[in-house]
């Protein structure tokens, strides 16, 4: 039987009795932040091992984000069938399977098998994100949902910040030191075996943990089978559709800037790849700091307004970087990491606001848009090849300006669940 609790009158961080579930699910955000950036860190390694052109090496990144496009909508249906908690457990077990596939991929030195492993891990992360994000959002008053998701996303950023460090220490061995391409097995197999074991234990722990069904308000109660609400199209909710576009641009610009940053920093005078990689870590660290501060700021500033301010500021920063060189160009790009911080949680919570029983459908649509991480980085790369990296920043500027528009104007619902 579903657990039902009373919502606090004062609009606290969580509803009564939901603090422990909030902490538990928030820990899962560390997992998909870590795994997402760990897979991104594999790109230069795979390029060297398989002597691939840059476009082919980027397929590893595209395979991961393509999983969002393929599995987000099916995951929303899975949530309606088995609930949020069981979907989270299933997502962790899918990631276990994907991590274990890295073992034969490394043993056989097979790039297609590597792509398959990355895609399956991406499928698991997709299911985890699609279930965990709305679950955190509805563990308390809707007025504080953005604050909860910002705190959870801070753990995501922490995992993302640590992933490049782990990759550098245990996976990204200098290819010149490898006796043969087959030596990649020694650098990839053991880390992913350990990750698979950790995910398996975490999945079992969550399976036996008490994570209640959230029914504190009528708006979040699952609609009964045959309810006409469930037959509605999510495309009729403009703020949700625009939110999906916002997520498409956000993920694309965040991943795109991180992917091209090392080359950009070296172009601007950074002498070694190691130093450039350290600066990329600062980019991700900025997102962590921003999310921690953002949770506090949003107790005083509305989520949409803050999103608009951060979007415009990021657009200004990347414009400055585009038209300058040296330390200023580097610093302004790194600072974009800080202003990226509140974008995902704020766009997501604004996009699912007021959807009630259709929340899982809205979440599925928005998470499908994470495929922007597979589309926008190659577009930036194409412009960089043809015109130069500085000129390619016109794409991030457009992305940030749309995000600012969404926060200030596009996120206002034009339709409610009752209309």
Tab-separated table of C-alpha atoms in Angstrom:
chain	number	residue	atom	x	y	z
A	1	UNK	CA	0.000	0.000	0.000
A	2	UNK	CA	1.312	3.451	-0.859
A	3	UNK	CA	2.551	5.594	1.955
A	4	UNK	CA	0.727	8.845	2.378
A	5	UNK	CA	2.041	11.805	4.286
A	6	UNK	CA	0.829	15.259	5.045
A	7	UNK	CA	2.366	18.184	3.274
A	8	UNK	CA	3.849	20.795	5.567
A	9	UNK	CA	2.004	24.044	5.697
A	10	UNK	CA	5.153	26.142	5.575
A	11	UNK	CA	6.513	24.725	2.328
A	12	UNK	CA	9.733	23.109	3.614
A	13	UNK	CA	12.430	21.321	1.641
A	14	UNK	CA	10.556	17.994	1.723
A	15	UNK	CA	7.214	16.744	2.927
A	16	UNK	CA	7.059	15.161	6.370
A	17	UNK	CA	8.805	11.795	6.452
A	18	UNK	CA	10.463	12.193	3.044
A	19	UNK	CA	13.887	13.505	4.072
A	20	UNK	CA	15.559	10.072	4.094
A	21	UNK	CA	14.132	9.098	0.676
A	22	UNK	CA	15.335	12.470	-0.615
A	23	UNK	CA	18.872	11.833	0.658
A	24	UNK	CA	18.827	8.293	-0.773
A	25	UNK	CA	17.710	9.312	-4.246
A	26	UNK	CA	20.039	12.310	-4.241
A	27	UNK	CA	22.955	9.881	-3.848
A	28	UNK	CA	21.920	8.323	-7.172
A	29	UNK	CA	22.599	11.663	-8.862
A	30	UNK	CA	26.275	11.210	-7.991
A	31	UNK	CA	26.200	7.914	-9.886
A	32	UNK	CA	24.923	9.196	-13.204
A	33	UNK	CA	27.084	12.333	-12.979
A	34	UNK	CA	30.169	10.188	-12.482
A	35	UNK	CA	29.344	7.658	-15.199
A	36	UNK	CA	28.327	10.323	-17.737
A	37	UNK	CA	31.639	12.171	-17.474
A	38	UNK	CA	33.634	8.955	-17.230
A	39	UNK	CA	32.292	7.912	-20.618
A	40	UNK	CA	33.060	11.383	-22.007
A	41	UNK	CA	36.643	10.988	-20.770
A	42	UNK	CA	36.972	7.796	-22.827
A	43	UNK	CA	36.761	9.690	-26.141
A	44	UNK	CA	40.445	10.723	-26.456
A	45	UNK	CA	41.555	7.316	-25.190
A	46	UNK	CA	39.517	5.416	-27.754
A	47	UNK	CA	40.727	7.785	-30.462
A	48	UNK	CA	44.336	6.901	-29.657
A	49	UNK	CA	43.793	3.165	-29.163
A	50	UNK	CA	41.882	2.634	-32.395
A	51	UNK	CA	43.678	5.399	-34.375
A	52	UNK	CA	40.331	6.962	-35.236
A	53	UNK	CA	39.589	10.351	-36.763
A	54	UNK	CA	38.007	12.789	-34.323
A	55	UNK	CA	34.536	12.429	-35.845
A	56	UNK	CA	34.557	8.655	-35.277
A	57	UNK	CA	35.893	8.959	-31.738
A	58	UNK	CA	33.020	11.327	-30.925
A	59	UNK	CA	30.633	8.464	-31.685
A	60	UNK	CA	31.313	7.213	-28.160
A	61	UNK	CA	29.778	10.404	-26.815
A	62	UNK	CA	26.964	10.313	-29.353
A	63	UNK	CA	26.148	6.676	-28.483
A	64	UNK	CA	25.717	7.629	-24.831
A	65	UNK	CA	23.384	10.567	-25.464
A	66	UNK	CA	21.523	8.772	-28.242
A	67	UNK	CA	20.275	6.407	-25.534
A	68	UNK	CA	18.298	9.309	-24.054
A	69	UNK	CA	16.442	9.761	-27.326
A	70	UNK	CA	15.661	6.046	-27.599
A	71	UNK	CA	14.772	5.192	-24.006
A	72	UNK	CA	13.289	8.280	-22.336
A	73	UNK	CA	9.713	7.761	-23.544
A	74	UNK	CA	9.721	3.983	-22.861
A	75	UNK	CA	11.021	4.771	-19.376
A	76	UNK	CA	8.087	7.091	-18.689
A	77	UNK	CA	5.738	4.215	-19.579
A	78	UNK	CA	7.780	1.895	-17.346
A	79	UNK	CA	7.350	4.346	-14.463
A	80	UNK	CA	3.575	4.323	-14.969
A	81	UNK	CA	3.645	0.507	-14.879
A	82	UNK	CA	6.052	-0.334	-12.025
A	83	UNK	CA	6.575	3.003	-10.258
A	84	UNK	CA	9.555	5.263	-9.623
A	85	UNK	CA	11.455	3.066	-7.166
A	86	UNK	CA	11.436	-0.116	-9.238
A	87	UNK	CA	12.401	1.851	-12.335
A	88	UNK	CA	15.432	3.189	-10.462
A	89	UNK	CA	16.428	-0.341	-9.503
A	90	UNK	CA	16.026	-1.587	-13.079
A	91	UNK	CA	18.114	1.347	-14.332
A	92	UNK	CA	20.990	0.451	-12.007
A	93	UNK	CA	20.961	-3.172	-13.164
A	94	UNK	CA	20.996	-2.058	-16.821
A	95	UNK	CA	24.122	-0.025	-16.060
A	96	UNK	CA	25.693	-3.134	-14.514
A	97	UNK	CA	25.182	-4.997	-17.796
A	98	UNK	CA	26.685	-2.119	-19.773
A	99	UNK	CA	29.748	-1.870	-17.519
A	100	UNK	CA	30.358	-5.622	-17.772
A	101	UNK	CA	30.306	-5.344	-21.587
A	102	UNK	CA	33.457	-3.229	-21.372
A	103	UNK	CA	35.315	-6.396	-20.357
A	104	UNK	CA	34.857	-8.297	-23.663
A	105	UNK	CA	35.115	-4.985	-25.567
A	106	UNK	CA	38.579	-4.417	-24.097
A	107	UNK	CA	39.587	-8.075	-24.464
A	108	UNK	CA	38.619	-8.166	-28.145
A	109	UNK	CA	39.766	-4.572	-28.778
A	110	UNK	CA	36.438	-3.990	-30.530
A	111	UNK	CA	35.291	-0.412	-31.108
A	112	UNK	CA	31.724	-1.472	-32.068
A	113	UNK	CA	31.483	-3.417	-28.808
A	114	UNK	CA	32.743	-0.373	-26.913
A	115	UNK	CA	29.984	1.677	-28.533
A	116	UNK	CA	27.435	-0.960	-27.559
A	117	UNK	CA	28.633	-0.917	-23.959
A	118	UNK	CA	28.459	2.882	-23.854
A	119	UNK	CA	24.957	2.821	-25.369
A	120	UNK	CA	23.672	0.305	-22.785
A	121	UNK	CA	25.207	2.261	-19.915
A	122	UNK	CA	23.534	5.333	-21.412
A	123	UNK	CA	20.205	3.485	-21.455
A	124	UNK	CA	20.553	2.762	-17.749
A	125	UNK	CA	21.502	6.346	-16.947
A	126	UNK	CA	18.531	7.540	-19.019
A	127	UNK	CA	16.122	5.404	-17.010
A	128	UNK	CA	17.705	6.590	-13.767
A	129	UNK	CA	17.481	10.257	-14.740
A	130	UNK	CA	13.913	9.952	-16.048
A	131	UNK	CA	12.756	8.394	-12.775
A	132	UNK	CA	14.975	10.169	-10.239
A	133	UNK	CA	14.474	13.754	-11.447
A	134	UNK	CA	10.678	13.871	-11.096
A	135	UNK	CA	10.827	11.756	-7.934
A	136	UNK	CA	13.067	14.343	-6.256
A	137	UNK	CA	10.849	17.121	-7.610
A	138	UNK	CA	7.696	15.691	-6.009
A	139	UNK	CA	9.121	14.709	-2.619
A	140	UNK	CA	7.772	17.933	-1.178
A	141	UNK	CA	6.038	21.206	-1.992
A	142	UNK	CA	6.097	22.247	-5.648
A	143	UNK	CA	7.341	25.682	-4.536
A	144	UNK	CA	10.646	24.159	-3.385
A	145	UNK	CA	11.026	21.522	-6.118
A	146	UNK	CA	13.746	23.503	-7.919
A	147	UNK	CA	15.713	23.794	-4.671
A	148	UNK	CA	15.565	20.020	-4.103
A	149	UNK	CA	16.630	19.303	-7.658
A	150	UNK	CA	19.481	21.810	-7.459
A	151	UNK	CA	20.803	20.097	-4.325
A	152	UNK	CA	20.505	16.714	-6.034
A	153	UNK	CA	22.212	18.044	-9.164
A	154	UNK	CA	25.075	19.277	-6.969
A	155	UNK	CA	25.852	15.612	-6.281
A	156	UNK	CA	25.640	15.046	-10.030
A	157	UNK	CA	28.283	17.752	-10.516
A	158	UNK	CA	30.481	16.251	-7.795
A	159	UNK	CA	30.417	12.904	-9.584
A	160	UNK	CA	31.149	14.660	-12.880
A	161	UNK	CA	34.087	16.530	-11.353
A	162	UNK	CA	35.652	13.378	-9.906
A	163	UNK	CA	35.199	11.274	-13.053
A	164	UNK	CA	38.009	12.931	-15.087
A	165	UNK	CA	40.354	12.526	-12.115
A	166	UNK	CA	39.552	8.802	-11.841
A	167	UNK	CA	39.840	8.400	-15.603
A	168	UNK	CA	43.218	10.123	-15.623
A	169	UNK	CA	44.534	7.982	-12.783
A	170	UNK	CA	43.238	4.556	-13.806
A	171	UNK	CA	42.093	4.578	-17.452
A	172	UNK	CA	43.692	7.274	-19.597
A	173	UNK	CA	47.173	5.762	-19.747
A	174	UNK	CA	49.498	7.413	-22.232
A	175	UNK	CA	49.003	5.323	-25.412
A	176	UNK	CA	52.738	5.536	-26.096
A	177	UNK	CA	53.320	3.452	-22.970
A	178	UNK	CA	51.010	0.654	-24.123
A	179	UNK	CA	52.717	-2.382	-25.613
A	180	UNK	CA	49.845	-2.921	-28.052
A	181	UNK	CA	46.226	-1.872	-28.598
A	182	UNK	CA	45.226	-4.963	-26.620
A	183	UNK	CA	46.801	-3.375	-23.553
A	184	UNK	CA	43.671	-1.250	-23.300
A	185	UNK	CA	42.179	-4.229	-21.448
A	186	UNK	CA	44.438	-3.526	-18.494
A	187	UNK	CA	43.265	0.097	-18.235
A	188	UNK	CA	39.542	-0.363	-18.846
A	189	UNK	CA	38.495	-3.767	-17.567
A	190	UNK	CA	39.251	-3.445	-13.858
A	191	UNK	CA	37.703	0.050	-13.301
A	192	UNK	CA	34.481	-0.967	-15.027
A	193	UNK	CA	34.367	-4.274	-13.153
A	194	UNK	CA	34.573	-2.349	-9.881
A	195	UNK	CA	31.917	0.106	-11.047
A	196	UNK	CA	29.646	-2.783	-12.076
A	197	UNK	CA	30.059	-4.358	-8.639
A	198	UNK	CA	29.264	-1.077	-6.908
A	199	UNK	CA	26.174	-0.515	-9.056
A	200	UNK	CA	24.949	-4.043	-8.340
A	201	UNK	CA	25.236	-3.521	-4.582
A	202	UNK	CA	23.555	-0.114	-4.853
A	203	UNK	CA	20.716	-1.571	-6.909
A	204	UNK	CA	20.110	-4.279	-4.304
A	205	UNK	CA	20.237	-1.698	-1.503
A	206	UNK	CA	17.661	0.535	-3.206
A	207	UNK	CA	15.461	-2.500	-3.934
A	208	UNK	CA	15.193	-3.309	-0.230
A	209	UNK	CA	14.998	0.307	0.900
A	210	UNK	CA	11.746	2.046	1.805
A	211	UNK	CA	11.105	4.647	-0.875
A	212	UNK	CA	7.434	5.575	-0.563
A	213	UNK	CA	5.008	6.330	-3.336
A	214	UNK	CA	4.458	10.074	-3.326
A	215	UNK	CA	0.790	10.912	-2.852
A	216	UNK	CA	0.899	14.014	-0.713
A	217	UNK	CA	-1.280	16.007	-3.104
A	218	UNK	CA	-3.916	15.097	-5.627
A	219	UNK	CA	-1.763	16.642	-8.353
A	220	UNK	CA	0.874	13.950	-8.027
A	221	UNK	CA	-1.336	10.927	-7.513
A	222	UNK	CA	-1.171	8.484	-10.414
A	223	UNK	CA	-4.280	8.660	-12.533
A	224	UNK	CA	-6.380	5.506	-12.606
A	225	UNK	CA	-6.482	3.373	-15.722
A	226	UNK	CA	-9.038	4.771	-18.142
A	227	UNK	CA	-8.717	8.309	-16.777
A	228	UNK	CA	-9.156	10.645	-19.795
A	229	UNK	CA	-6.208	12.734	-18.571
A	230	UNK	CA	-3.805	9.942	-19.524
A	231	UNK	CA	-5.009	10.030	-23.128
A	232	UNK	CA	-3.949	13.642	-23.550
A	233	UNK	CA	-0.913	14.507	-25.646
A	234	UNK	CA	1.982	16.052	-23.759
A	235	UNK	CA	2.610	18.166	-26.874
A	236	UNK	CA	-0.358	20.316	-25.899
A	237	UNK	CA	1.564	21.780	-22.969
A	238	UNK	CA	3.699	24.575	-24.423
A	239	UNK	CA	5.869	25.122	-21.342
A	240	UNK	CA	6.800	21.429	-21.373
A	241	UNK	CA	7.654	21.368	-25.075
A	242	UNK	CA	9.743	24.542	-24.778
A	243	UNK	CA	11.359	23.014	-21.692
A	244	UNK	CA	12.408	20.010	-23.776
A	245	UNK	CA	13.973	22.383	-26.338
A	246	UNK	CA	15.708	24.166	-23.466
A	247	UNK	CA	17.173	20.870	-22.199
A	248	UNK	CA	18.279	20.031	-25.765
A	249	UNK	CA	20.222	23.305	-25.964
A	250	UNK	CA	21.519	23.128	-22.381
A	251	UNK	CA	22.972	19.618	-22.592
A	252	UNK	CA	24.345	20.332	-26.052
A	253	UNK	CA	26.129	23.526	-25.038
A	254	UNK	CA	27.470	22.142	-21.748
A	255	UNK	CA	28.873	18.993	-23.354
A	256	UNK	CA	29.993	20.846	-26.486
A	257	UNK	CA	32.054	23.410	-24.588
A	258	UNK	CA	33.582	20.716	-22.374
A	259	UNK	CA	34.464	18.587	-25.411
A	260	UNK	CA	36.266	21.371	-27.282
A	261	UNK	CA	37.741	23.088	-24.221
A	262	UNK	CA	41.096	21.245	-24.113
A	263	UNK	CA	41.890	22.157	-27.728
A	264	UNK	CA	40.622	25.695	-27.175
A	265	UNK	CA	42.756	26.206	-24.068
A	266	UNK	CA	45.855	24.921	-25.867
A	267	UNK	CA	45.094	27.323	-28.716
A	268	UNK	CA	44.981	30.150	-26.175
A	269	UNK	CA	48.437	29.423	-24.789
A	270	UNK	CA	48.073	26.507	-22.352
A	271	UNK	CA	51.177	24.414	-23.012
A	272	UNK	CA	50.134	20.936	-21.871
A	273	UNK	CA	47.038	18.751	-22.156
A	274	UNK	CA	47.285	18.024	-18.417
A	275	UNK	CA	46.899	21.700	-17.524
A	276	UNK	CA	44.087	22.083	-20.048
A	277	UNK	CA	42.320	19.071	-18.510
A	278	UNK	CA	42.674	20.641	-15.069
A	279	UNK	CA	40.918	23.751	-16.375
A	280	UNK	CA	38.108	21.542	-17.706
A	281	UNK	CA	37.763	20.122	-14.173
A	282	UNK	CA	37.346	23.703	-12.943
A	283	UNK	CA	34.562	24.112	-15.512
A	284	UNK	CA	32.709	21.165	-13.946
A	285	UNK	CA	33.588	22.325	-10.430
A	286	UNK	CA	31.903	25.631	-11.237
A	287	UNK	CA	28.679	23.746	-11.893
A	288	UNK	CA	28.960	22.105	-8.461
A	289	UNK	CA	29.514	25.427	-6.694
A	290	UNK	CA	26.715	27.052	-8.663
A	291	UNK	CA	24.225	24.357	-7.735
A	292	UNK	CA	25.082	24.587	-4.049
A	293	UNK	CA	24.717	28.379	-4.101
A	294	UNK	CA	21.719	28.209	-6.425
A	295	UNK	CA	19.720	26.162	-3.931
A	296	UNK	CA	20.075	29.032	-1.445
A	297	UNK	CA	19.484	31.791	-3.994
A	298	UNK	CA	16.204	30.208	-5.055
A	299	UNK	CA	14.762	30.698	-1.595
A	300	UNK	CA	14.680	34.387	-2.579
A	301	UNK	CA	14.634	34.410	-6.405
A	302	UNK	CA	12.104	32.529	-8.524
A	303	UNK	CA	13.459	29.663	-10.621
A	304	UNK	CA	12.455	31.205	-13.963
A	305	UNK	CA	14.008	34.579	-13.194
A	306	UNK	CA	17.266	32.999	-12.002
A	307	UNK	CA	17.388	30.820	-15.120
A	308	UNK	CA	16.965	33.921	-17.291
A	309	UNK	CA	19.737	35.797	-15.477
A	310	UNK	CA	22.149	32.860	-15.689
A	311	UNK	CA	21.312	32.246	-19.354
A	312	UNK	CA	21.988	35.850	-20.377
A	313	UNK	CA	25.174	35.989	-18.285
A	314	UNK	CA	26.513	32.792	-19.889
A	315	UNK	CA	25.726	34.229	-23.346
A	316	UNK	CA	27.695	37.378	-22.486
A	317	UNK	CA	30.636	35.349	-21.133
A	318	UNK	CA	30.923	33.118	-24.197
A	319	UNK	CA	30.618	36.202	-26.442
A	320	UNK	CA	33.552	37.786	-24.597
A	321	UNK	CA	35.513	34.566	-25.012
A	322	UNK	CA	34.672	34.548	-28.707
A	323	UNK	CA	36.146	38.016	-29.277
A	324	UNK	CA	39.176	37.833	-26.951
A	325	UNK	CA	42.295	35.711	-26.531
A	326	UNK	CA	44.574	34.407	-23.799
A	327	UNK	CA	43.614	34.349	-20.143
A	328	UNK	CA	40.396	36.331	-20.624
A	329	UNK	CA	39.142	33.926	-23.299
A	330	UNK	CA	39.983	30.962	-21.078
A	331	UNK	CA	38.523	32.395	-17.880
A	332	UNK	CA	35.218	33.411	-19.457
A	333	UNK	CA	34.685	29.912	-20.870
A	334	UNK	CA	35.536	28.273	-17.535
A	335	UNK	CA	33.069	30.599	-15.788
A	336	UNK	CA	30.308	29.308	-18.038
A	337	UNK	CA	30.421	26.114	-15.956
A	338	UNK	CA	29.164	28.090	-12.946
A	339	UNK	CA	26.292	29.628	-14.896
A	340	UNK	CA	25.369	26.249	-16.414
A	341	UNK	CA	24.734	25.028	-12.883
A	342	UNK	CA	21.049	25.819	-12.328
A	343	UNK	CA	19.970	25.315	-15.923
A	344	UNK	CA	19.073	21.628	-15.931
A	345	UNK	CA	17.183	21.489	-12.612
A	346	UNK	CA	15.355	24.749	-13.261
A	347	UNK	CA	14.369	23.912	-16.846
A	348	UNK	CA	13.247	20.453	-15.739
A	349	UNK	CA	11.095	21.558	-12.812
A	350	UNK	CA	9.583	24.443	-14.800
A	351	UNK	CA	8.867	22.029	-17.649
A	352	UNK	CA	6.922	19.533	-15.515
A	353	UNK	CA	5.143	22.137	-13.379
A	354	UNK	CA	1.404	21.570	-13.130
A	355	UNK	CA	1.379	18.301	-15.103
A	356	UNK	CA	0.011	16.205	-12.226
A	357	UNK	CA	-0.688	12.629	-13.400
A	358	UNK	CA	1.068	13.454	-16.675
A	359	UNK	CA	4.359	14.191	-14.885
A	360	UNK	CA	5.974	10.973	-16.122
A	361	UNK	CA	5.025	11.853	-19.715
A	362	UNK	CA	6.524	15.302	-19.334
A	363	UNK	CA	9.655	13.863	-17.777
A	364	UNK	CA	9.995	11.385	-20.624
A	365	UNK	CA	9.710	14.114	-23.274
A	366	UNK	CA	12.189	16.379	-21.518
A	367	UNK	CA	14.715	13.588	-20.967
A	368	UNK	CA	14.430	12.606	-24.640
A	369	UNK	CA	15.765	16.078	-25.419
A	370	UNK	CA	19.051	15.224	-23.710
A	371	UNK	CA	19.924	13.888	-27.172
A	372	UNK	CA	21.142	17.457	-27.692
A	373	UNK	CA	24.395	16.150	-26.225
A	374	UNK	CA	24.757	13.979	-29.333
A	375	UNK	CA	23.770	16.684	-31.832
A	376	UNK	CA	25.158	20.075	-30.816
A	377	UNK	CA	28.816	19.114	-30.037
A	378	UNK	CA	29.378	17.768	-33.591
A	379	UNK	CA	27.818	20.960	-34.981
A	380	UNK	CA	30.259	23.031	-32.931
A	381	UNK	CA	33.041	20.781	-34.227
A	382	UNK	CA	32.002	21.265	-37.853
A	383	UNK	CA	32.045	25.054	-37.455
A	384	UNK	CA	35.369	24.864	-35.625
A	385	UNK	CA	36.876	22.882	-38.511
A	386	UNK	CA	35.541	25.256	-41.163
A	387	UNK	CA	35.792	28.641	-39.435
A	388	UNK	CA	37.805	28.225	-36.234
A	389	UNK	CA	36.895	27.497	-32.617
A	390	UNK	CA	36.181	31.135	-31.751
A	391	UNK	CA	33.636	31.458	-34.548
A	392	UNK	CA	31.996	28.171	-33.552
A	393	UNK	CA	30.881	29.804	-30.300
A	394	UNK	CA	27.951	31.361	-32.138
A	395	UNK	CA	26.133	28.072	-31.469
A	396	UNK	CA	26.581	28.239	-27.662
A	397	UNK	CA	25.449	31.885	-27.737
A	398	UNK	CA	22.208	30.901	-29.467
A	399	UNK	CA	21.690	28.074	-26.956
A	400	UNK	CA	22.167	30.330	-23.947
A	401	UNK	CA	19.867	33.034	-25.323
A	402	UNK	CA	17.044	30.520	-25.812
A	403	UNK	CA	17.538	29.232	-22.258
A	404	UNK	CA	17.286	32.814	-20.969
A	405	UNK	CA	14.081	33.309	-23.002
A	406	UNK	CA	12.609	30.122	-21.556
A	407	UNK	CA	13.328	31.148	-17.985
A	408	UNK	CA	11.821	34.615	-18.309
A	409	UNK	CA	8.901	33.984	-20.672
A	410	UNK	CA	8.627	30.505	-22.210
A	411	UNK	CA	8.298	28.606	-18.930
A	412	UNK	CA	4.983	30.215	-17.968
A	413	UNK	CA	2.267	27.517	-18.384
A	414	UNK	CA	-0.454	28.449	-20.849
A	415	UNK	CA	-2.507	25.399	-19.898
A	416	UNK	CA	-3.192	23.526	-16.640
A	417	UNK	CA	-3.934	19.861	-16.028
A	418	UNK	CA	-7.597	20.732	-15.533
A	419	UNK	CA	-7.884	22.632	-18.801
